[in-house]
Structures are given as structure tokens and as C-alpha cells.
Coordinates of C-alpha atoms in Angstrom, one line a residue:
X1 CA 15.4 -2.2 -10.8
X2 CA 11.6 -1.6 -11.6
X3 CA 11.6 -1.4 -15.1
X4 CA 14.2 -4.7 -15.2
X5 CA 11.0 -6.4 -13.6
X6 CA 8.4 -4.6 -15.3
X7 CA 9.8 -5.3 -18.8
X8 CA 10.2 -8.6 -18.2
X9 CA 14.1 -9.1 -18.0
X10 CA 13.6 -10.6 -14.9
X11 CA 11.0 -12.8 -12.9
X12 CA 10.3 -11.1 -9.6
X13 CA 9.2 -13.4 -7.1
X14 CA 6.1 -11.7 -6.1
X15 CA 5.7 -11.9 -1.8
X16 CA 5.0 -9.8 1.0
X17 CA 8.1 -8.4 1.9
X18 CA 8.6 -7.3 -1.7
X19 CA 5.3 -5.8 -1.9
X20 CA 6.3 -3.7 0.8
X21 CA 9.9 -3.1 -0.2
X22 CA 8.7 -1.5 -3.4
X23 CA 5.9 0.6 -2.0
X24 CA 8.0 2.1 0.8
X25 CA 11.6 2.4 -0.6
X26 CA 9.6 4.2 -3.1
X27 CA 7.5 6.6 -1.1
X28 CA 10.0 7.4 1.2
X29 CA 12.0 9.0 -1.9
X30 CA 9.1 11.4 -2.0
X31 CA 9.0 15.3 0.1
X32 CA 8.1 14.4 3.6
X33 CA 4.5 15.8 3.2
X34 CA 3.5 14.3 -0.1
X35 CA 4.5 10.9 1.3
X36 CA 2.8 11.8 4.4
X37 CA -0.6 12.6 2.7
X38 CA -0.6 9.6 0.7
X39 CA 0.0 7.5 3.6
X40 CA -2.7 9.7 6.2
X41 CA -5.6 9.7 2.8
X42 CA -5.2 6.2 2.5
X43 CA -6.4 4.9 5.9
X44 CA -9.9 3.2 5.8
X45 CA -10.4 3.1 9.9
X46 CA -8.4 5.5 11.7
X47 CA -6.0 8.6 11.0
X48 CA -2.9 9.8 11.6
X49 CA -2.0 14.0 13.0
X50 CA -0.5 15.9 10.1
X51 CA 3.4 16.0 10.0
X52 CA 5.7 18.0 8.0
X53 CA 8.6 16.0 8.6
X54 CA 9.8 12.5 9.0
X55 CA 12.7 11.4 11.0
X56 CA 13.8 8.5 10.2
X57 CA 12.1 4.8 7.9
X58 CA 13.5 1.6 9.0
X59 CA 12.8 -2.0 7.4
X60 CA 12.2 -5.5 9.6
X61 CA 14.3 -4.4 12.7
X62 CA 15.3 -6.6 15.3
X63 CA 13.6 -5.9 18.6
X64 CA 13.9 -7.6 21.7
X65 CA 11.6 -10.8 22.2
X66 CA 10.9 -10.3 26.1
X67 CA 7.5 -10.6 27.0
X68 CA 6.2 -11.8 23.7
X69 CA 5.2 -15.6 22.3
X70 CA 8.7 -15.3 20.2
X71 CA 12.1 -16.3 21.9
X72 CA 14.7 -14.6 19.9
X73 CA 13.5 -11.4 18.5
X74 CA 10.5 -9.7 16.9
X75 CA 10.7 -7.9 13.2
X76 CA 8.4 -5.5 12.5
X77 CA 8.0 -4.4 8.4
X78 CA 7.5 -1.3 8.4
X79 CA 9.0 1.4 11.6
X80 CA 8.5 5.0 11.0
X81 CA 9.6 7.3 13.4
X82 CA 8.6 11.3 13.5
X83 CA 8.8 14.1 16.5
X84 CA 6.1 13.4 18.3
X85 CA 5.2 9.6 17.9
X86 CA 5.9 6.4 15.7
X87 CA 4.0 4.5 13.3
X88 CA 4.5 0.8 13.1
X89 CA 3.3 -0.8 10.1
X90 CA 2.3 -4.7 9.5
X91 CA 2.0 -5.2 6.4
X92 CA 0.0 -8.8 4.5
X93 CA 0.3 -10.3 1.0
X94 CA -3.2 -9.6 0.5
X95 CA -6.2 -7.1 0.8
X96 CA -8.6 -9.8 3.5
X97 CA -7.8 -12.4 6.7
X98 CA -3.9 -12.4 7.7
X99 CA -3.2 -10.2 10.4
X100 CA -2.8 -11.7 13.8
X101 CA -4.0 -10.3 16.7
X102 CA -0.9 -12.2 18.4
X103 CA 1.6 -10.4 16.2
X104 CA 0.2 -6.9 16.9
X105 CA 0.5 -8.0 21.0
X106 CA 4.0 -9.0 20.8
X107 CA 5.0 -6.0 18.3
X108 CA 3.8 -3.2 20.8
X109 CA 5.0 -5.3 23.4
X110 CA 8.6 -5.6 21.6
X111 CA 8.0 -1.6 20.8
X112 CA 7.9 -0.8 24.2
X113 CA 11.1 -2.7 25.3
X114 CA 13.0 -1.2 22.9
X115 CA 11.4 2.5 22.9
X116 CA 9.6 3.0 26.4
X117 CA 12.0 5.6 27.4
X118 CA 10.8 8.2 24.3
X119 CA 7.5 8.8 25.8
X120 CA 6.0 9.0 22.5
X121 CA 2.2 8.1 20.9
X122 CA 2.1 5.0 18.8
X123 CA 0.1 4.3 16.0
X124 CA -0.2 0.5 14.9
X125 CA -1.1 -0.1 11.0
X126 CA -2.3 -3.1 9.6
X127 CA -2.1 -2.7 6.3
X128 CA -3.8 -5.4 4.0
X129 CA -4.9 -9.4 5.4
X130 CA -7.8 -7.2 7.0
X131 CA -10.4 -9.3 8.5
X132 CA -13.1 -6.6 8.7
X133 CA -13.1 -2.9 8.2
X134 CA -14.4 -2.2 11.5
X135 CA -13.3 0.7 13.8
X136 CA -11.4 -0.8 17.0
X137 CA -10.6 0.7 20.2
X138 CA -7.0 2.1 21.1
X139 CA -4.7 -0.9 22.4
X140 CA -3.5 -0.9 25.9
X141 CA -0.3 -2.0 26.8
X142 CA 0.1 -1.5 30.7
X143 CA -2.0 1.9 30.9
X144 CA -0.8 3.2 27.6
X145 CA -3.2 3.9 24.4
X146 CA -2.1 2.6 21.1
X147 CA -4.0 4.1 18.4
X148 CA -5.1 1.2 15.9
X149 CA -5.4 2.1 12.2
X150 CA -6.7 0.1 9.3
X151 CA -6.1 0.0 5.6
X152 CA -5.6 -2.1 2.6
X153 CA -3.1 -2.2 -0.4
X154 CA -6.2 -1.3 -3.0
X155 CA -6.7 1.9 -0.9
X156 CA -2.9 2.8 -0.6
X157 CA -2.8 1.9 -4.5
X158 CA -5.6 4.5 -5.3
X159 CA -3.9 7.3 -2.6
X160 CA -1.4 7.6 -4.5
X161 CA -3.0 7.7 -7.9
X162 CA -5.1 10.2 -6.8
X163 CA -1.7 11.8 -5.7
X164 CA -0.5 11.1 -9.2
X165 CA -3.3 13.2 -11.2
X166 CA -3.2 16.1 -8.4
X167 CA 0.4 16.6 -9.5
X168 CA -0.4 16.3 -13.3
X169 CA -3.2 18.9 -13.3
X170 CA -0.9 21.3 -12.0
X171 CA 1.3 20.6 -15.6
X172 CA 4.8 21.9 -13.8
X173 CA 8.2 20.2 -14.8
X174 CA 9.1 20.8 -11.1
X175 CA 7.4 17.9 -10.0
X176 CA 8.3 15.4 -12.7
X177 CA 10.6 13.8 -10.2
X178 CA 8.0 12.8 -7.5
X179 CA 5.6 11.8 -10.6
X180 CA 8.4 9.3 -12.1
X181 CA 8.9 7.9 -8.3
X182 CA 4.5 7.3 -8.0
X183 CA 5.1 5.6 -11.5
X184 CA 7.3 3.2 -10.6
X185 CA 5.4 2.7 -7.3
X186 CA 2.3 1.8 -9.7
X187 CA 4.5 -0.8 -12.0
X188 CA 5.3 -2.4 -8.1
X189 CA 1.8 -2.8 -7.3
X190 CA 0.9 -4.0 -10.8
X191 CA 3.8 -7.0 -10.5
X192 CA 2.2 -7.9 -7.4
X193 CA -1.5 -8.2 -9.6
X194 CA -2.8 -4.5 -7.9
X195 CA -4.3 -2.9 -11.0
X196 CA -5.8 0.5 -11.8
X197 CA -8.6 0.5 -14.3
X198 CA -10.2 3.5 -15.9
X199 CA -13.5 2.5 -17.9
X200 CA -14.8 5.6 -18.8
X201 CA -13.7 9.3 -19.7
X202 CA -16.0 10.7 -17.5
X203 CA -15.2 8.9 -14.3
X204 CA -13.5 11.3 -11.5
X205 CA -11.7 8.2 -9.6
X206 CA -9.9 4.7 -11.2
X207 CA -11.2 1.6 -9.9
X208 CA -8.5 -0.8 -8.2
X209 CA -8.4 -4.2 -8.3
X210 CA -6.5 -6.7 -7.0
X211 CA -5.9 -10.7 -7.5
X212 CA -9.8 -11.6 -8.0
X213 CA -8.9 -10.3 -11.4
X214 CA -7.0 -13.1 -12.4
X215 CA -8.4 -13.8 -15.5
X216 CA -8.0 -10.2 -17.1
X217 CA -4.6 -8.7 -16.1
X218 CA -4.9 -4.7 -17.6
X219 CA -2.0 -2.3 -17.2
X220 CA -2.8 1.4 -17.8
X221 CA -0.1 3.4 -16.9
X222 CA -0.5 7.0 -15.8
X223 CA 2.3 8.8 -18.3
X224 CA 4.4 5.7 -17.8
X225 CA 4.0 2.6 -19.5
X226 CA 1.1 2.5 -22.3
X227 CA 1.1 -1.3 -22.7
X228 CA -1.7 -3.0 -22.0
X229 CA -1.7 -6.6 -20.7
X230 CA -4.3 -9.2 -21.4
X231 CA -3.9 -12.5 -19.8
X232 CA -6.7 -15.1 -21.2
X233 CA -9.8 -15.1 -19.1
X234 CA -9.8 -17.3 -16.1
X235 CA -11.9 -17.7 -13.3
X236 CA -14.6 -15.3 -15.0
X237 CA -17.3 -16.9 -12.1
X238 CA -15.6 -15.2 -9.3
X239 CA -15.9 -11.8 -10.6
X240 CA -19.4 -9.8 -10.6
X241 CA -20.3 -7.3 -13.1
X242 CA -23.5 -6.0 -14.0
X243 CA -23.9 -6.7 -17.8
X244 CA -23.4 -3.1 -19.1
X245 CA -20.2 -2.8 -17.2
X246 CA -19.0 -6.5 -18.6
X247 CA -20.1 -5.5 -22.1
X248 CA -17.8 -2.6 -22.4
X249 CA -14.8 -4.2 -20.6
X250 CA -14.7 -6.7 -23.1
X251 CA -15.5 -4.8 -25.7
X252 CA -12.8 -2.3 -24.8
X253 CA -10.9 -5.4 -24.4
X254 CA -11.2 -6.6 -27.9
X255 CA -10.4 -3.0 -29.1
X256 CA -6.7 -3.3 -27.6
X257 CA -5.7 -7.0 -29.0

């Protein structure tokens, strides 16, 4: 369904939900531990115990509304569950200012009715629409700790790159399957305007970037797709570049047309 997206045969009406969709029906394709790691290494505030197995991955469940500000039920996006505690995972549009401190209240709250008899740890994610990058202390819901964790979609995005090129260093056939799944993972970021960007040969990490790039959409792919996408410049005033840097993106720019 990717590459009907990616090669234009269809318009994909770029949201939330399918941001997330494509991420995690992606990742949880992948061994247990690799998707673990790229999840764990992409976490700006935070972090989550190593696992080496992962029960189960649900999508928007319906938990019960008593207690919270909603009066019929409460739909988390992302619900992972693993031996010795869960992850919920709220996941925005965008990198900066949508979560809602209301929404994480009444999603533990909702947790806990549905769950309280496990007697597990719970990790709360907030993944993207982050209003600062600031540590914050664990969540209590009546005398229990929630641990709080904070990333973005840029970071996720360069996780698993970085993922990516650790598996092609290692130049094994055996893991061409998990590389073809991170590919199609990158083509959903990029059809949700989440690029990766390499400048220069000698650079150890690719820059991501996200929406503020409107005015020069670049696809690169990583052994996948070699096209390269240039969109004519718009909103050039938002972005800042020191003028070596803008001199060789535009030359490399040119280069490509």
C-alpha cells in the first residue's frame, strides 16, 4: 500500500492517525528487539528498560470513560503491552504544541480502569505536539508512579535511519527483510513532509526535517527510492541557514533538476 502512495497512484490524505498507522504497523513487523531499540534510542526525555520481547500492539482501543472529562469512552493511539509493564503512546500531527495535559489525565485514568488488576509499571509517551523538551516528574494516579517520556517524530525518523545504516554496514542478505520494512517506514514519513537530508559525504548522521521545509521537498532514499523531489521554493523566510550551508543546498539543488 506504500509504494501505491509513494508513486503517486493515489493521494493519501496525510493526518495523524495515518502518521501513526504507517510508523507502527511498520515497526511492529520488525524482530522484537530491533523495534524495541528504535523505539528506546529515539526518546529525547526519558527511557524505557530493555525488553526482548513484546506481547502484544494494539491501535485506538476503547477504554472505559469513568473518571475522566469524556462520557463514552477514551482511545488511546498507540497500546503496547510487554511482561513487566505497558507503554501507552499519544501520538500528534506535528513535532511542537498539541499534547494535552487533560488527555494524558484521562488516558492513565482510563488505563487504570481497564488494567488495574495487572499490577504492572506504565510508561506514558507523547510523541510529537511537544511543548518543551523538558524532563517531568513521574505521574501519580492515586499513589502510583507513571513514568513520563518525551519524543518527537524527527527523532523517531532519525532512530530508525540510524537503525537502517547499522544493518547495511553489516552487508548480510539476512537482514534485507527488516531493511525493506525501515524503507517503507521512511517513504511514510516522507508522505507526511518528514524528510532525511544528507549534505555531505563526510557527515556521520542525516539531518531531519520536517514541515518548515515546505518550500524544498528532497527525497533521498536509503537503497530504496533514488528520486529526488523538488517542490518550487516557498516560504524561503522561515528557514535559517548560514550562507555556506544555503550555497551548497542550492547548488546541489540545481545539480539534480
Amino acid at each position: 500500500m506504500i509504494s501505491h502512495f509513494f508513486q503517486r497512484k493515489g493521494k493519501l490524505d496525510a493526518k495523524e492517525d495515518s502518521l501513526t498507522s504507517l510508523t507502527f504497523d511498520g515497526l511492529k513487523y520488525l524482530p522484537d528487539e530491533l523495534f524495541w531499540s528504535i523505539l528506546k534510542s529515539s526518546l529525547i526525555i526519558g527511557s524505557l528498560p530493555n525488553v526482548t520481547a513484546v506481547d502484544d500492539i494494539y491501535f485506538w482501543q476503547h477504554w472505559s470513560a469513568e473518571g475522566t472529562s469524556n462520557t463514552t469512552y477514551i482511545e488511546p493511539d498507540v497500546f503496547i503491552r510487554v511482561e513487566r509493564f505497558d507503554v501507552i503512546i499519544e501520538a500528534k500531527r506535528w513535532d511542537k504544541n498539541q499534547q494535552s495535559v487533560s488527555q494524558k489525565e484521562d488516558q492513565i485514568t482510563a488505563y487504570y480502569n481497564d488494567f488495574s488488576d495487572d499490577k504492572k509499571l506504565l510508561y506514558y509517551i507523547e510523541l510529537g505536539g511537544l511543548y518543551n523538551k523538558n524532563p517531568e516528574p513521574n505521574y501519580l494516579h492515586n499513589d502510583l508512579e507513571v513514568v513520563i517520556c518525551k519524543t518527537n517524530w524527527s527523532h523517531l525518523l532519525m532512530s530508525i535511519v540510524k537503525h537502517y545504516e547499522n544493518l547495511d554496514k553489516l552487508k548480510l542478505k539476512l537482514f534485507n527483510p527488516q531493511k525493506r520494512i525501515l524503507e517503507d517506514i521512511i517513504k511514510g514519513f516522507e508522505l507526511h513532509q518528514f524528510y532525511t537530508m544528507k549534505w555531505f559525504d563526510d557527515l556521520k548522521h542525516p539531518k531531519m526535517y520536517s514541515n518548515q521545509f515546505d518550500f524544498f521537498k528532497f527525497a533521498k532514499g536509503h537503497n530504496c527510492s533514488k528520486q529526488r523531489l523538488i517542490t518550487p521554493f516557498m516560504n524561503v523566510s522561515k528557514v535559517s541557514l548560514n550562507n555556506i550551508t544555503t550555497n551548497n543546498l542550492f547548488q546541489y539543488a540545481k545539480s539534480t533538476q
